[in-house]
Coordinates of C-alpha atoms and ligand atoms in Angstrom, one line a residue:
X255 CA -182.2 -78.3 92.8
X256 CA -180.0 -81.1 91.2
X257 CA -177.5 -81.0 93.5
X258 CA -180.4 -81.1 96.5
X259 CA -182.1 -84.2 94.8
X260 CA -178.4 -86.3 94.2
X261 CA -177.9 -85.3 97.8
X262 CA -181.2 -86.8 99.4
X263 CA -180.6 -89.9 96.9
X264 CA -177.0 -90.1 98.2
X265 CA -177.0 -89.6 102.1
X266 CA -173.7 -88.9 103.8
X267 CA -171.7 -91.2 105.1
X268 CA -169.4 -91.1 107.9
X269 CA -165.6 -91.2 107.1
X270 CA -164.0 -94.3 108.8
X271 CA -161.2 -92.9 110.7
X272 CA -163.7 -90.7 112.4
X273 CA -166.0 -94.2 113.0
X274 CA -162.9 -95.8 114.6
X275 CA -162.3 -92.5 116.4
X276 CA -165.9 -92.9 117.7
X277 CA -166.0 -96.7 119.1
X278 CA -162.4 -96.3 120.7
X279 CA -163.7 -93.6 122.6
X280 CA -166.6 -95.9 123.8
X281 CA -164.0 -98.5 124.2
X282 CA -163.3 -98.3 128.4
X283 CA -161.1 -101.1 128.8
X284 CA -162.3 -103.9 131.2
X285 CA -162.2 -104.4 134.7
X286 CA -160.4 -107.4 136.0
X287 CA -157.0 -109.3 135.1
X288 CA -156.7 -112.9 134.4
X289 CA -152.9 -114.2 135.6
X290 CA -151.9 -116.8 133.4
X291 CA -149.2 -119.4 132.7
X292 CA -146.6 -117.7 130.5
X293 CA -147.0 -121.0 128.4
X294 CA -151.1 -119.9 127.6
X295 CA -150.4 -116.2 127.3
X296 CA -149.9 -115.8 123.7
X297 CA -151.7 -113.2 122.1
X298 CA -153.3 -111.9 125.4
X299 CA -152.6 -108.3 126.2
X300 CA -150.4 -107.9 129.5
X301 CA -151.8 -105.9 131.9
X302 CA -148.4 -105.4 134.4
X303 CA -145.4 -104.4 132.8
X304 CA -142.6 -107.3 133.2
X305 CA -140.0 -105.7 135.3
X306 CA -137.0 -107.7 135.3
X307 CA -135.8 -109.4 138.7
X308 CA -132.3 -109.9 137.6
X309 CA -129.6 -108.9 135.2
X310 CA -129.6 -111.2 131.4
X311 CA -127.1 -112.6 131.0
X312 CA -126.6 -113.0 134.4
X313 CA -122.7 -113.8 133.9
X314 CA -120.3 -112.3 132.0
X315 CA -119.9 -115.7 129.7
X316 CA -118.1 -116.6 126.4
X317 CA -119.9 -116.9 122.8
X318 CA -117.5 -119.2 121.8
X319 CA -115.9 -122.6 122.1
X320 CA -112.7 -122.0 123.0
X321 CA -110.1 -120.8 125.7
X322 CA -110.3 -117.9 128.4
X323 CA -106.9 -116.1 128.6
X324 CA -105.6 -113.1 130.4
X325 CA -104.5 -110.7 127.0
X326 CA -101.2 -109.6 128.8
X327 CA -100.1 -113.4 128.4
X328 CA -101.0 -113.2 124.6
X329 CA -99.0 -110.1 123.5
X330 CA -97.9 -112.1 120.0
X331 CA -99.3 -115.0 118.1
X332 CA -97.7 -118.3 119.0
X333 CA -98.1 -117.6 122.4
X334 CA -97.9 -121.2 124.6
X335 CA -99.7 -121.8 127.8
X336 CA -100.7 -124.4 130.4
X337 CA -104.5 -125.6 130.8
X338 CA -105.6 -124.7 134.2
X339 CA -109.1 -125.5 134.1
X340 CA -112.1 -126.7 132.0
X341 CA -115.5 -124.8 132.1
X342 CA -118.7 -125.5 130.7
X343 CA -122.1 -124.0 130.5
X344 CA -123.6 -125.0 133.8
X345 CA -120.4 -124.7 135.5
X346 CA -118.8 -121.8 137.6
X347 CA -114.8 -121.8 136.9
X348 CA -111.9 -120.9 139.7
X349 CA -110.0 -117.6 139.4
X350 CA -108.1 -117.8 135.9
X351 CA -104.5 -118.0 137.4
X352 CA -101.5 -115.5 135.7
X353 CA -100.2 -117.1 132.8
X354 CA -102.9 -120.0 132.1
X355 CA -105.7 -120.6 129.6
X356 CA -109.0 -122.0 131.1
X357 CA -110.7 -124.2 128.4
X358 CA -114.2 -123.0 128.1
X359 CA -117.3 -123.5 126.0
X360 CA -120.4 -121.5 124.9
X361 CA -121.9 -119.6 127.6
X362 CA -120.0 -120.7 130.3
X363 CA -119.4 -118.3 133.2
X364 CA -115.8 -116.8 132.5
X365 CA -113.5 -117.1 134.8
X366 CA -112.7 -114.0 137.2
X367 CA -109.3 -112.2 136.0
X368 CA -109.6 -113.3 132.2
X369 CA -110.3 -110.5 129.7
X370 CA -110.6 -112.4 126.7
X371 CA -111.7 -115.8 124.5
X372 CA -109.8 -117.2 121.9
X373 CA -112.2 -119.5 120.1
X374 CA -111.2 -122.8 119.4
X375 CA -110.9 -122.4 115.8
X376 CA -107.4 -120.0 116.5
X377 CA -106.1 -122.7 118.6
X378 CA -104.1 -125.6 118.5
X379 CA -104.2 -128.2 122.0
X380 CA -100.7 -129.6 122.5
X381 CA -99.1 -132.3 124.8
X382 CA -99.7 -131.9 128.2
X383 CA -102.3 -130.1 128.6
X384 CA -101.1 -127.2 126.9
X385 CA -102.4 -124.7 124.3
X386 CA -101.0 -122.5 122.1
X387 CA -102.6 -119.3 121.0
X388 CA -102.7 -118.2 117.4
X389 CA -104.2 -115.0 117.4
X390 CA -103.6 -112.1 119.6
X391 CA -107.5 -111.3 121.2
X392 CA -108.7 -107.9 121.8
X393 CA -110.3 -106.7 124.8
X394 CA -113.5 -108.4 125.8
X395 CA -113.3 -110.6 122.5
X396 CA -116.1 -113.2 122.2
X397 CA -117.4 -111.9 126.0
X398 CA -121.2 -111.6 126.5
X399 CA -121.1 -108.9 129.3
X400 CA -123.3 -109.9 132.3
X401 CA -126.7 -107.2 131.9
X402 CA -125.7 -106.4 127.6
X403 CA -129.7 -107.8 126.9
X404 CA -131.7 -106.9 130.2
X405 CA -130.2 -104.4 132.9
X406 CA -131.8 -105.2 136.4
X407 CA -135.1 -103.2 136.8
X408 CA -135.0 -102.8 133.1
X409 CA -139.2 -103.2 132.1
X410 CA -138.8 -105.3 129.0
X411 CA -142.5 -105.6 128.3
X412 CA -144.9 -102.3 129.0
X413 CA -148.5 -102.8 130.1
X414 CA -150.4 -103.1 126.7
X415 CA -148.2 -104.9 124.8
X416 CA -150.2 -108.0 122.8
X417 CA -147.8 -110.8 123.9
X418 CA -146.2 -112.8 120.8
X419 CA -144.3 -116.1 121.1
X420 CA -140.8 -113.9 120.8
X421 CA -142.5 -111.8 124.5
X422 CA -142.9 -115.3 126.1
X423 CA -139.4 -116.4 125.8
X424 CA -138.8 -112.9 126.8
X425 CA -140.5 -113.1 129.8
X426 CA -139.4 -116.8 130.4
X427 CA -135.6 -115.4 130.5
X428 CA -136.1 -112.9 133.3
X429 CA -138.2 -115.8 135.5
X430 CA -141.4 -115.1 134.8
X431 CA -143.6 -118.2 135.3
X432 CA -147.1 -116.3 135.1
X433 CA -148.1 -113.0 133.9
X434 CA -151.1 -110.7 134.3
X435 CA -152.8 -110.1 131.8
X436 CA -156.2 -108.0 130.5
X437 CA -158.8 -110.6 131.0
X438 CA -160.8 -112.3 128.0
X439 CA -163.7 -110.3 126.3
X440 CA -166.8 -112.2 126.1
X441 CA -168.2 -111.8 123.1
X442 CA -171.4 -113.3 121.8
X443 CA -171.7 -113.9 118.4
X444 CA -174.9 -114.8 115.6
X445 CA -175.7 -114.8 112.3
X446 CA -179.3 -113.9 111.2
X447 CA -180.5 -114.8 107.7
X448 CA -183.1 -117.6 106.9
X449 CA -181.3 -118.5 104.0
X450 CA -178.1 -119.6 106.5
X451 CA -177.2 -123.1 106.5
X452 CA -174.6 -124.8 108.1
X453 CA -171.8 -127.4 106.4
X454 CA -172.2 -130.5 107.8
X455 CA -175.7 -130.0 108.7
X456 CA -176.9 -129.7 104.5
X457 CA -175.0 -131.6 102.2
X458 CA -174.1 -129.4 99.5
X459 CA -175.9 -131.5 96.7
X460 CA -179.1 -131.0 98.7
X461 CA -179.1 -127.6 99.5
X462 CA -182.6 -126.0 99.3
X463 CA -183.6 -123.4 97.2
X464 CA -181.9 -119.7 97.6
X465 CA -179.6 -121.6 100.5
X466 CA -176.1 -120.5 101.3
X467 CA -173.8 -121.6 103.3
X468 CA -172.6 -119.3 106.5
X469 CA -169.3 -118.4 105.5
X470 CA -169.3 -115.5 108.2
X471 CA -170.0 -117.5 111.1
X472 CA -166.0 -119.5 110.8
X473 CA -164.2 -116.5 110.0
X474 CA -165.9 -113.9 112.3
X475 CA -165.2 -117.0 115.2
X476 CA -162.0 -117.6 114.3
X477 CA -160.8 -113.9 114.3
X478 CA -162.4 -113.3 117.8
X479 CA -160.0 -116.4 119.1
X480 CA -157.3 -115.0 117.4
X481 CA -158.1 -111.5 119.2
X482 CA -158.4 -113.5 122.6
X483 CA -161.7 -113.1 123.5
X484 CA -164.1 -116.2 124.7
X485 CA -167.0 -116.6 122.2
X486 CA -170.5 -117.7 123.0
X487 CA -171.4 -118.9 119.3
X488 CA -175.4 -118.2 119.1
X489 CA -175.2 -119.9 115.8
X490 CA -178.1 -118.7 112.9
X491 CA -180.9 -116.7 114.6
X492 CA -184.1 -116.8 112.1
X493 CA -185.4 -113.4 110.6
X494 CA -188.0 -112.9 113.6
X495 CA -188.6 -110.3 115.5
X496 CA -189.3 -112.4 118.7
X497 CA -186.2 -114.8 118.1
X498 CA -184.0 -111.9 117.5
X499 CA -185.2 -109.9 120.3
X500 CA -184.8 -113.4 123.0
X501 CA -181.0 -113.6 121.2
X502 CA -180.4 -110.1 122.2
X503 CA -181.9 -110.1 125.5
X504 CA -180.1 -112.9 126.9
X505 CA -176.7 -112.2 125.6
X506 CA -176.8 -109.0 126.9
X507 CA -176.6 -109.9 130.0
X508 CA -172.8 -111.7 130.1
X509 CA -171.2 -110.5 127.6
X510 CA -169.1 -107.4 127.0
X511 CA -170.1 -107.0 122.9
X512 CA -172.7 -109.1 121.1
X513 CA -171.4 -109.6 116.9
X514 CA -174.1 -110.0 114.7
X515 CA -173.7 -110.3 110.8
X516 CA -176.5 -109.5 108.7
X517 CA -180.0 -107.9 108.7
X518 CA -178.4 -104.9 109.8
X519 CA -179.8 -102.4 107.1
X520 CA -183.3 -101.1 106.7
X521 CA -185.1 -103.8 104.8
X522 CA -188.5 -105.8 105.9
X523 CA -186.2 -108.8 106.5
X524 CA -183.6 -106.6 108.7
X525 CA -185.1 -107.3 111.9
X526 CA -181.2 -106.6 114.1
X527 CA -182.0 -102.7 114.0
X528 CA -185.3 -102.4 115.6
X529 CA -184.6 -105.4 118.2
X530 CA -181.6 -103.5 119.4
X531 CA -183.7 -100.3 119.5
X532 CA -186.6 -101.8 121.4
X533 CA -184.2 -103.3 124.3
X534 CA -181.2 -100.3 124.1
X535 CA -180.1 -97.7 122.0
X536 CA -178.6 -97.9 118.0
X537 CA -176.4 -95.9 116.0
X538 CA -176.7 -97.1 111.9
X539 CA -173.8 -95.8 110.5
X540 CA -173.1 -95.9 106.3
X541 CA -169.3 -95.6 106.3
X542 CA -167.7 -94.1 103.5
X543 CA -165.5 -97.6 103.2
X544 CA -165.9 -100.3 100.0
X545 CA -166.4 -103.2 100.8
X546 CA -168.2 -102.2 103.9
X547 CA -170.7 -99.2 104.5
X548 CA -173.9 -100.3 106.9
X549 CA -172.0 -100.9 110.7
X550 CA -174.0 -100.5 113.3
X551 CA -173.0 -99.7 117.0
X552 CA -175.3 -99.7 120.3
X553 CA -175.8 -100.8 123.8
X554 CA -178.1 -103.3 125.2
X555 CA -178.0 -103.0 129.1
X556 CA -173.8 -102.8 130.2
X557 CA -172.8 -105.1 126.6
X558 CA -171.4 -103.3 123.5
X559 CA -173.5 -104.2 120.3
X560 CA -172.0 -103.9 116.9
X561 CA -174.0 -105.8 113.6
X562 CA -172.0 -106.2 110.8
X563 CA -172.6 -106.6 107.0
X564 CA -174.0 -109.5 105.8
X565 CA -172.0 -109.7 102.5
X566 CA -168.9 -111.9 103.4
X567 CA -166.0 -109.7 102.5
X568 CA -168.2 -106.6 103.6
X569 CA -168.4 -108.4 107.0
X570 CA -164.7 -109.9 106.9
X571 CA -163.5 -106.1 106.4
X572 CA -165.7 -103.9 108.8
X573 CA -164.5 -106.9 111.0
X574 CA -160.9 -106.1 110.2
X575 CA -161.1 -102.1 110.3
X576 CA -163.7 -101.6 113.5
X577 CA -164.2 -104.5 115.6
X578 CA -160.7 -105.5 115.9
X579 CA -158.8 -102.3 117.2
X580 CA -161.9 -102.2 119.5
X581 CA -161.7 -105.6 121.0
X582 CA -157.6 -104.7 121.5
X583 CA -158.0 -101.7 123.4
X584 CA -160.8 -103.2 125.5
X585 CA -157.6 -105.4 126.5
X586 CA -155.5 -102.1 127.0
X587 CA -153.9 -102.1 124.0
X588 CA -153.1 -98.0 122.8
X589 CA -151.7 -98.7 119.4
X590 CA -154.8 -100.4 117.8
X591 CA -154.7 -99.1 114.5
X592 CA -153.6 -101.1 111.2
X593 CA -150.2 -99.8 109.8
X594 CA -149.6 -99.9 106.1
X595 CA -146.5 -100.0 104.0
X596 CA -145.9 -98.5 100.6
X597 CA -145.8 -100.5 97.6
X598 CA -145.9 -100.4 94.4
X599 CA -149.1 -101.2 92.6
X600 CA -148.5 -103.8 89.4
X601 CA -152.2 -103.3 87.9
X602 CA -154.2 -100.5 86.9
X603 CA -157.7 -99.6 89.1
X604 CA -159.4 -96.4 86.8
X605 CA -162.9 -96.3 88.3
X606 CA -162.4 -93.8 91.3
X607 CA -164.9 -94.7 94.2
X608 CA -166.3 -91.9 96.4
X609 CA -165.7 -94.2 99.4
X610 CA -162.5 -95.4 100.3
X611 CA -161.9 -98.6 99.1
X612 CA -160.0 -101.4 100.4
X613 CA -158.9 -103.5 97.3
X614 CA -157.7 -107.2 97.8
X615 CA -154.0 -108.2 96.7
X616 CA -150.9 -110.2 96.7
X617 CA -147.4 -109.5 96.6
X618 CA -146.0 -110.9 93.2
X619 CA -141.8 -112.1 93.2
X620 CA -140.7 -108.5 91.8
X621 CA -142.1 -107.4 95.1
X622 CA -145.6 -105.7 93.4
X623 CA -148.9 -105.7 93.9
X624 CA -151.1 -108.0 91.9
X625 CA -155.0 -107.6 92.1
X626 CA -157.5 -110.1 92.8
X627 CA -159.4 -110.0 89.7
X628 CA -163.1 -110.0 91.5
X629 CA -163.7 -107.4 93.6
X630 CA -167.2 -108.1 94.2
X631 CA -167.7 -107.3 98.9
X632 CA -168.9 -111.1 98.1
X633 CA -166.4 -112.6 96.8
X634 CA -164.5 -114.3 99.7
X635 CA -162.2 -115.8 97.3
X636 CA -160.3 -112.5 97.2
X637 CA -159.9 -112.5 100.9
X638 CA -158.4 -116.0 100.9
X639 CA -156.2 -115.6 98.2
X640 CA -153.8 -113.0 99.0
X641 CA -152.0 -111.0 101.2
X642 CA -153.7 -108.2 102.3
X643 CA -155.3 -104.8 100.9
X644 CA -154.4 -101.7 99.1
X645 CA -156.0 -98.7 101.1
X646 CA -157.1 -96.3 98.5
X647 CA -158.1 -93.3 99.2
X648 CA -161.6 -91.8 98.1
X649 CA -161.7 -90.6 94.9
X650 CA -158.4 -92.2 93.9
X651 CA -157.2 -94.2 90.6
X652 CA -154.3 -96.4 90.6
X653 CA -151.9 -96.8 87.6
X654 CA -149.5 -99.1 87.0
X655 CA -146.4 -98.6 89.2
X656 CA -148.2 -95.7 91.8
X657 CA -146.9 -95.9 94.9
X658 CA -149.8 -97.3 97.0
X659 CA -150.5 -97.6 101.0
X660 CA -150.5 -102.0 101.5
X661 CA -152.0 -103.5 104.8
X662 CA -150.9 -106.7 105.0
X663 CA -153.7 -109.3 106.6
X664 CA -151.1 -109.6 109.3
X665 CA -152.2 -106.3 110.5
X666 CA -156.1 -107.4 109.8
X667 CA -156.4 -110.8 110.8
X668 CA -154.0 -111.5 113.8
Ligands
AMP1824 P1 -178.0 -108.9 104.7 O1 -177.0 -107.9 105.3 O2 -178.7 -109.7 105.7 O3 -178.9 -108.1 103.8 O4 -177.1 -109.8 103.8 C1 -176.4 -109.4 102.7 C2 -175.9 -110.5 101.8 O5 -175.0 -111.3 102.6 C3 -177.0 -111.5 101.4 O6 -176.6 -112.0 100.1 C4 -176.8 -112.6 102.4 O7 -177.3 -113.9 101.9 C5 -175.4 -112.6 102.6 N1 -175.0 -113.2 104.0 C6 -175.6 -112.7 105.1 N2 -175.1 -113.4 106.2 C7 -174.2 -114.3 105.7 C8 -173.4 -115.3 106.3 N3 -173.4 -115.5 107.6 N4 -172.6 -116.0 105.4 C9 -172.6 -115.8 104.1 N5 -173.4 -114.9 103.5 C10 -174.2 -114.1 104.3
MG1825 MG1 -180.3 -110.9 105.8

């Protein structure tokens, strides 16, 4: 009989691997490419693997300053030869002729029938346009071998992979002017809550009674960019029924997910729920995560709907942990998941949660973990001021110097 009561009073939630598990497999990625300048294509999600045209480098050519020489004319140091030719980068030399050193700089083409550079540095120039040879080379020394980065045919970016600025230059080296690419996810985005106002619209000594400021509204817009997508920003929807059901309606209709924050549990003011009931179907979920727990997930007509926490760091984190790896396989992406690192935990954490919680910390100079002091799922400060999050399991305490699992926000907020 107790146990039946604490179990009505506690209802059960749903783990969040198996709530990630659920959206992906709702996650059909779009239709439709976009092909893009390889300059704009940072942080989109290529569609076509970049198959390489050519060989890189497409020369053998030397590393080094220096001089080109065939080794049979360099058997022991001292050795003196003429200068028969002078090659820079740009430049295509002549046949290295038996028994001459071609001056040659850094990644100029060498010269057919060398075998080795001498750099510069195991040189000395002498009168008439000789050289003599200090060091004895060994085969291939200081030789960039034409195809040693990218074979011809070699793919050197698969379909899927989120393009950084280290994949453009990439792409850029095998002549790839444009690339193809997933195309944009429209998301729309709102935040209900009649106690929402906006900075720059109420100046913070004249902010009415119970007013906030929406804090969820920059960082919820600002992760979307960063996750490519093209946001229609709603802005504040009041708590109505009508204006939340008009929102709804006609953001459905172009977008591929509609974001809400807020009004998203069961409450009189929580009108999200039964406006995205009336027009499509719902799915409340209370995930077993800290901060975190109420997520919803639903359809209005062909657009996704998820409605997020209101509480800021609740929001920021569900954000993180659900939204994100969605939005990147809608782009195609397979590996979608946050990876975490071990590391060692410099602060104690004895209240065991039953859901897992996500705590908010900073690496420290011995390499540790430090721990925001305020944990509170408002307390945005503790998102802003570190580095990332221990993941800790359910149940879990943490002493000082356990070996814990650390996301770093780079894996959260990118
Ligand atoms: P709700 O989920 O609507 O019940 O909101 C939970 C808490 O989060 C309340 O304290 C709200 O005032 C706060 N909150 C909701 N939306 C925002 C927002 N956009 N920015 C800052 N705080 C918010
Ligand atoms: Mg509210």
């Amino acid at each position: 009989m107790p146990a039946a009561v604490a179990a009505a009073a506690r209802p059960p939630m749903k783990p969040l691997d198996e709530a990630l598990a659920d959206l992906l497999a709702l996650a059909t990625p779009l239709a439709g490419t976009d092909t893009v300048d390889t300059f704009d294509a940072d942080g989109r999600v290529l569609a076509v693997a970049a198959v390489s045209p050519l060989q890189v480098p497409p020369h053998d050519n030397s590393a080094m300053d220096g001089y080109a020489v065939r080794r049979a004319d360099v058997a022991a140091p001292g050795a003196q030869l003429p200068v028969s030719q002078r090659i820079a980068a740009g430049s295509a030399g002549l046949p290295l002729a038996a028994g001459t050193a071609a001056r040659i700089f850094t990644g100029a083409p060498v010269p057919p029938g060398a075998d080795a550079i001498v750099m510069q540095e195991d040189c000395q120039a002498l009168e008439g346009d000789r050289v003599q040879v200090h060091a004895v080379p060994a085969a291939h020394q200081w030789i960039r071998r034409a195809g040693e980065d990218i074979a011809l045919g070699a793919e050197v970016l698969a379909a899927g992979t989120r393009l950084t600025p280290a994949a453009l230059g990439l792409a850029a080296s095998i002549g790839l002017a444009r690339l193809t690419v997933a195309r944009r996810p429209r998301v729309a985005l709102f935040s209900t809550g009649d106690e929402l106002v906006m900075p720059g619209e109420v100046d913070p000594a004249r902010m009415p009674p119970g007013a906030i400021y929406n804090s969820n509204r920059f960082f919820l817009r600002g992760l979307l960019r960063r996750l490519g997508c093209a946001v229609t920003d709603l802005g504040i929807v009041p708590d109505r029924r009508e204006a939340t059901l008009e929102a709804l309606r006609g953001a459905s209709l172009e977008h591929d997910l509609i974001l809400t924050s807020g009004g998203v549990s069961v409450g009189e003011e929580d009108h999200v729920k039964p406006a995205v009931e009336a027009l499509g179907r719902l799915d409340l979920w209370q995930i077993a995560m800290k901060p975190g727990k109420p997520f919803a997930h639903g359809r209005i007509g062909a657009a996704h709907f998820m409605g997020l926490p209101g509480n800021p760091v609740s929001s920021f984190m569900t954000f993180a942990l659900l939204v994100r790896p969605f939005l990147l396989r809608l782009q195609g992406m397979q590996a979608v998941a946050p990876q975490s690192v071990a590391a060692t935990a410099d602060f104690d954490w004895p209240r065991a949660d039953r859901r897992r919680e996500f705590l908010r910390v900073r690496r420290n100079a011995a390499g540790g973990l430090d721990l925001f002091p305020h944990q509170g799922s408002g307390v945005l400060t503790s998102v802003a001021w570190g580095d990332g999050v221990v993941d800790t399991p359910a149940g879990q305490t943490i002493a000082r110097g356990d070996t814990v699992r650390f996301i770093p926000w780079a894996e959260l907020q990118s």
